[in-house]
Each structure stands twice: as C-alpha cells, then as structure tokens.
JSON list of C-alpha atoms in Angstrom, two decimals:
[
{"chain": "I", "resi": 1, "resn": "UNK", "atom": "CA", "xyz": [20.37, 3.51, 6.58]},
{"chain": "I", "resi": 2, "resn": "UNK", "atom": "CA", "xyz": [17.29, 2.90, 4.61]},
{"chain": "I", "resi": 3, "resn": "UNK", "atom": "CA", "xyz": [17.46, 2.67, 0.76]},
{"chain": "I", "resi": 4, "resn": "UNK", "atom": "CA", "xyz": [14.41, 1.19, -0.43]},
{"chain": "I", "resi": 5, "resn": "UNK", "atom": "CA", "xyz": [10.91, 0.90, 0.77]},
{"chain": "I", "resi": 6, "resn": "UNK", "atom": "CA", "xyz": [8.71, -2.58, -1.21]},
{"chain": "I", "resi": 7, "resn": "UNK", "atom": "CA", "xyz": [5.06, -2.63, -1.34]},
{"chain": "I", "resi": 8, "resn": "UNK", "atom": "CA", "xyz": [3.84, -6.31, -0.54]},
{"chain": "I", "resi": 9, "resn": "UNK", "atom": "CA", "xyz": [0.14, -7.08, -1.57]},
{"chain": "I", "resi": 10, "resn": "UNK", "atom": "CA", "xyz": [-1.69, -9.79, -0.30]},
{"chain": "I", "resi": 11, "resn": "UNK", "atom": "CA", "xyz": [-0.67, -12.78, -1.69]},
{"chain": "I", "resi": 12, "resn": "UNK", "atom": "CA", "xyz": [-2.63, -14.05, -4.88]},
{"chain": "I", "resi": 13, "resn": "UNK", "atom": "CA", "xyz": [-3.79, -10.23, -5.39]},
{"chain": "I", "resi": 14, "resn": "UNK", "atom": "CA", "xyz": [-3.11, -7.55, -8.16]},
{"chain": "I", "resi": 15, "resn": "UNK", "atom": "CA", "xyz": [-3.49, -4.16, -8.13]},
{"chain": "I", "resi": 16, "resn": "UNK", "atom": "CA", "xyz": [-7.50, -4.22, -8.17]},
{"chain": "I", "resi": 17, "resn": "UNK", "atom": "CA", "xyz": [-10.02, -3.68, -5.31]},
{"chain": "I", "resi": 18, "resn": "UNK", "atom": "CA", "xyz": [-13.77, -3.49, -5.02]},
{"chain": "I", "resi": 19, "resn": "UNK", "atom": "CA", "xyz": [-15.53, -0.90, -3.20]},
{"chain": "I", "resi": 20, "resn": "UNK", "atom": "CA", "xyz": [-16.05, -1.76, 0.42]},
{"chain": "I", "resi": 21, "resn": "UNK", "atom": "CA", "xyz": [-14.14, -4.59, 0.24]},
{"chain": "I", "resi": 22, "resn": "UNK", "atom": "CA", "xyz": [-10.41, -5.28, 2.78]},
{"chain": "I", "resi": 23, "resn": "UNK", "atom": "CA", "xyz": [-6.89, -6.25, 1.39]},
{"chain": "I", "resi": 24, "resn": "UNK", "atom": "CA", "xyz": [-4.13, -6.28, 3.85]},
{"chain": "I", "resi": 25, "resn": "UNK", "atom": "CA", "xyz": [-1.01, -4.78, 2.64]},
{"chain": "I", "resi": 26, "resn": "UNK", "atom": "CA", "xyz": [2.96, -5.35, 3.80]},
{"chain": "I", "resi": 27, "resn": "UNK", "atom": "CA", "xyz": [5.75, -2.47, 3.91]},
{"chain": "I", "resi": 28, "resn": "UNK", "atom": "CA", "xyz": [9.14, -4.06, 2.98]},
{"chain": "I", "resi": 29, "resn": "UNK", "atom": "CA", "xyz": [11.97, -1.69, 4.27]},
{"chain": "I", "resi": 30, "resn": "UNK", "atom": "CA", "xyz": [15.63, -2.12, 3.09]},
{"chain": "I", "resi": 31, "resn": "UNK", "atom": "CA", "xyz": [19.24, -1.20, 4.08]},
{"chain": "I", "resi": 32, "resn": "UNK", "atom": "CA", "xyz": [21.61, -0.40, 1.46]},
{"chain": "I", "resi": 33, "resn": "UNK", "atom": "CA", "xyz": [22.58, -4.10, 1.76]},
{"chain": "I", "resi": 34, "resn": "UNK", "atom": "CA", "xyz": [19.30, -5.11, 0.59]},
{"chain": "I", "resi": 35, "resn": "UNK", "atom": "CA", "xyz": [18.35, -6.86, 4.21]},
{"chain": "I", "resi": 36, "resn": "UNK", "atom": "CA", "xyz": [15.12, -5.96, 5.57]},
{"chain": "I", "resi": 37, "resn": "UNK", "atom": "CA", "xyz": [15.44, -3.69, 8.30]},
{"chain": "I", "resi": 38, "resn": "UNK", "atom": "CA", "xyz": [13.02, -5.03, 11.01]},
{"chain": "I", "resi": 39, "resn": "UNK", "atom": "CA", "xyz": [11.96, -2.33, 13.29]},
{"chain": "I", "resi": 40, "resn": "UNK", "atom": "CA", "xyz": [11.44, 0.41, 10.70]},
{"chain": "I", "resi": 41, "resn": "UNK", "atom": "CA", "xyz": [8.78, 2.59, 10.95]},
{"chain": "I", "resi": 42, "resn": "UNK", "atom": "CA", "xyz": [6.14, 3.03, 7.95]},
{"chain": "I", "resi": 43, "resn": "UNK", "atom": "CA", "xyz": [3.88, 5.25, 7.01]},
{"chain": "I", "resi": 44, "resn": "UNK", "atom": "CA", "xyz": [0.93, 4.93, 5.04]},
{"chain": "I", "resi": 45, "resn": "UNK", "atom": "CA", "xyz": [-1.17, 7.49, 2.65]},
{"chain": "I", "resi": 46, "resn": "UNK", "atom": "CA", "xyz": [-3.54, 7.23, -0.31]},
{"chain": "I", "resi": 47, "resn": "UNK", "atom": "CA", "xyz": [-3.20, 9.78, -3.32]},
{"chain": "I", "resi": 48, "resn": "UNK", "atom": "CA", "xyz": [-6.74, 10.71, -3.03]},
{"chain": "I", "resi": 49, "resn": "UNK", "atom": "CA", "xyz": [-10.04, 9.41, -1.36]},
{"chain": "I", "resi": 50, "resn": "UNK", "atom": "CA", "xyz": [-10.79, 6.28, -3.99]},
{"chain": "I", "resi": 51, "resn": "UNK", "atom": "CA", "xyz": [-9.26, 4.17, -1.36]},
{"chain": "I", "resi": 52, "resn": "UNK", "atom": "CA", "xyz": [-8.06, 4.66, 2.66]},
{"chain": "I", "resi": 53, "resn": "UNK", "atom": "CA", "xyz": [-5.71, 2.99, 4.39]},
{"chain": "I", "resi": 54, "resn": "UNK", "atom": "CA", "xyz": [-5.00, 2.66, 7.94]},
{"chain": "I", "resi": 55, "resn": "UNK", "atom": "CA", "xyz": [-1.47, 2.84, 10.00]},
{"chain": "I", "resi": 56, "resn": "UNK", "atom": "CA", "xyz": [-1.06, -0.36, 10.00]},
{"chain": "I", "resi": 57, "resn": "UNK", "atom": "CA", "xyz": [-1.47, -1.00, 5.89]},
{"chain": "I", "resi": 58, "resn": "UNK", "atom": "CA", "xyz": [-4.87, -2.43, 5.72]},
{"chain": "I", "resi": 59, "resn": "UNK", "atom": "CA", "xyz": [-6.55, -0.96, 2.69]},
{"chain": "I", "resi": 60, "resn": "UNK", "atom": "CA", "xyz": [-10.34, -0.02, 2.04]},
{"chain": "I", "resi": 61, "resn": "UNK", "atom": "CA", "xyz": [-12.12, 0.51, -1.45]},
{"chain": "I", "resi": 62, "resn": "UNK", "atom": "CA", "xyz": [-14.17, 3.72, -1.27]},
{"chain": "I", "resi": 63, "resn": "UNK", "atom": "CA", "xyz": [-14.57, 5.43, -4.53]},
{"chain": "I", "resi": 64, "resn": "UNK", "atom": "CA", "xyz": [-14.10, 3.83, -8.12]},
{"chain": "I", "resi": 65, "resn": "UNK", "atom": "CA", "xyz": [-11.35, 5.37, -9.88]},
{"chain": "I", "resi": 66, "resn": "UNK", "atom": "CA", "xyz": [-7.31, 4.80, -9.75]},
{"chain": "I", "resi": 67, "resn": "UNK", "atom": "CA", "xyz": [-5.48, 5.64, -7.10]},
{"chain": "I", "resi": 68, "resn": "UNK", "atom": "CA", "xyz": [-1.94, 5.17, -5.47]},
{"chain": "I", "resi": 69, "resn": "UNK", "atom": "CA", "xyz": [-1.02, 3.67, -2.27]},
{"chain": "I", "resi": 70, "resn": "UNK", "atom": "CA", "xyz": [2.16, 5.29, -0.50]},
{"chain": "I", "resi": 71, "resn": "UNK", "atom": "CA", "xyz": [4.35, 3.80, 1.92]},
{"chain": "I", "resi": 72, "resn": "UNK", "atom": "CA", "xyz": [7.58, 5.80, 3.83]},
{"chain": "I", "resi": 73, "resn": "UNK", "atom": "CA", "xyz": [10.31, 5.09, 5.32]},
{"chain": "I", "resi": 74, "resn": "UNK", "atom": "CA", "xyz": [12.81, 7.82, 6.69]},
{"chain": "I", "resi": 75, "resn": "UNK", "atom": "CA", "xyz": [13.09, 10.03, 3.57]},
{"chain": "I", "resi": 76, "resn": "UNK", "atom": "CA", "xyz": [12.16, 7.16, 1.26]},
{"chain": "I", "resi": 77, "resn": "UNK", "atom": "CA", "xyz": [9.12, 5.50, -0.10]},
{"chain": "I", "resi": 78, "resn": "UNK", "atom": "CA", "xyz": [7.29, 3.83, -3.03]},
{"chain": "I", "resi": 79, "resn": "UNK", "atom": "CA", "xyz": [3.94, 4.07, -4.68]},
{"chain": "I", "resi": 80, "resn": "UNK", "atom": "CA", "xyz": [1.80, 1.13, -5.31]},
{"chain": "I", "resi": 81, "resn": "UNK", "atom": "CA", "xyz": [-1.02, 1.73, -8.36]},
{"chain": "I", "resi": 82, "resn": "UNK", "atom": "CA", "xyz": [-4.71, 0.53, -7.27]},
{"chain": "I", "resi": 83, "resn": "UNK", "atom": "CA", "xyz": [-7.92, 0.48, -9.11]},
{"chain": "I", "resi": 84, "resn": "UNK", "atom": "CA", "xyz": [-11.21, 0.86, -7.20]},
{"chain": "I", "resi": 85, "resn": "UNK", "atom": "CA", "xyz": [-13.68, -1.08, -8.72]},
{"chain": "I", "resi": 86, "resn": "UNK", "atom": "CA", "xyz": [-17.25, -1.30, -8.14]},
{"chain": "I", "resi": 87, "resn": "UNK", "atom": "CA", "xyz": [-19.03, -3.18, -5.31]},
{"chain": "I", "resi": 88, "resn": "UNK", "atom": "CA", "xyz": [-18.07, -7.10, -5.98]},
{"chain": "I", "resi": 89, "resn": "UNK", "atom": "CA", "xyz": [-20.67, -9.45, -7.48]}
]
C-alpha cells in the first residue's frame, strides 16, 4: 500500500532553476511502514508551462515564474515548489 510519495532534488540544489537549464529529480515512494517501495510507478506533471518535466523526472526551465512540480503514486502524491529564473549568467 502506498502512503507517501517524497520529492528528491538533486543533491546540493534548492527549489530554483534557470531557464533552459537541466536538474534531475528523484520520486521517493513509501509503504505505510515508511520503506521505500521499489518498483512503484511515478508520474510526473508541472502546474503550468514555467517548467516541463519528462517521465522519467528530469526537469527543464522554460518560462520565469513559480511553478510546482507533481509526482504520483497510486492515489497519492506531493508537490515540490520551483522558481524559474532567468537564463544563468
């Protein structure tokens, strides 16, 4: 039974992302236990088009503005809040 779905970001990153730029992102799905559950199935989604995402969590800047990334699990999931920021320096 899944309880609880984590968002991982790349490690040594916060919740900001330039336009154009790539962060990899991790899906943490757990039992009511609180073990991961390995072969879960996740699904990703933005809240609008300031950032996409692919199926496999991999995350694109494409608009400035905020944004949440969603990931699901059976009938549970999380939001993770991202800010687009312009093109990187």
């Amino acid at each position: 039974i899944i309880d609880k779905v984590k968002i991982v970001p790349p490690e040594g990153s916060d919740n900001k992302i330039h336009l154009g730029e790539v962060k990899q992102f991790k899906a943490e799905v757990l039992d009511d236990r609180g073990n991961v559950v390995p072969d879960a199935k996740v699904r990703w989604r933005t809240s609008d088009f300031a950032a996409t995402v692919t199926p496999q969590g991999e995350v694109e800047g494409r608009a400035m503005g905020d944004t949440q990334l969603v990931a699901e699990a059976g009938t549970k999931n999380t939001r993770f809040e991202l800010v687009v920021l312009d093109w990187k320096k």
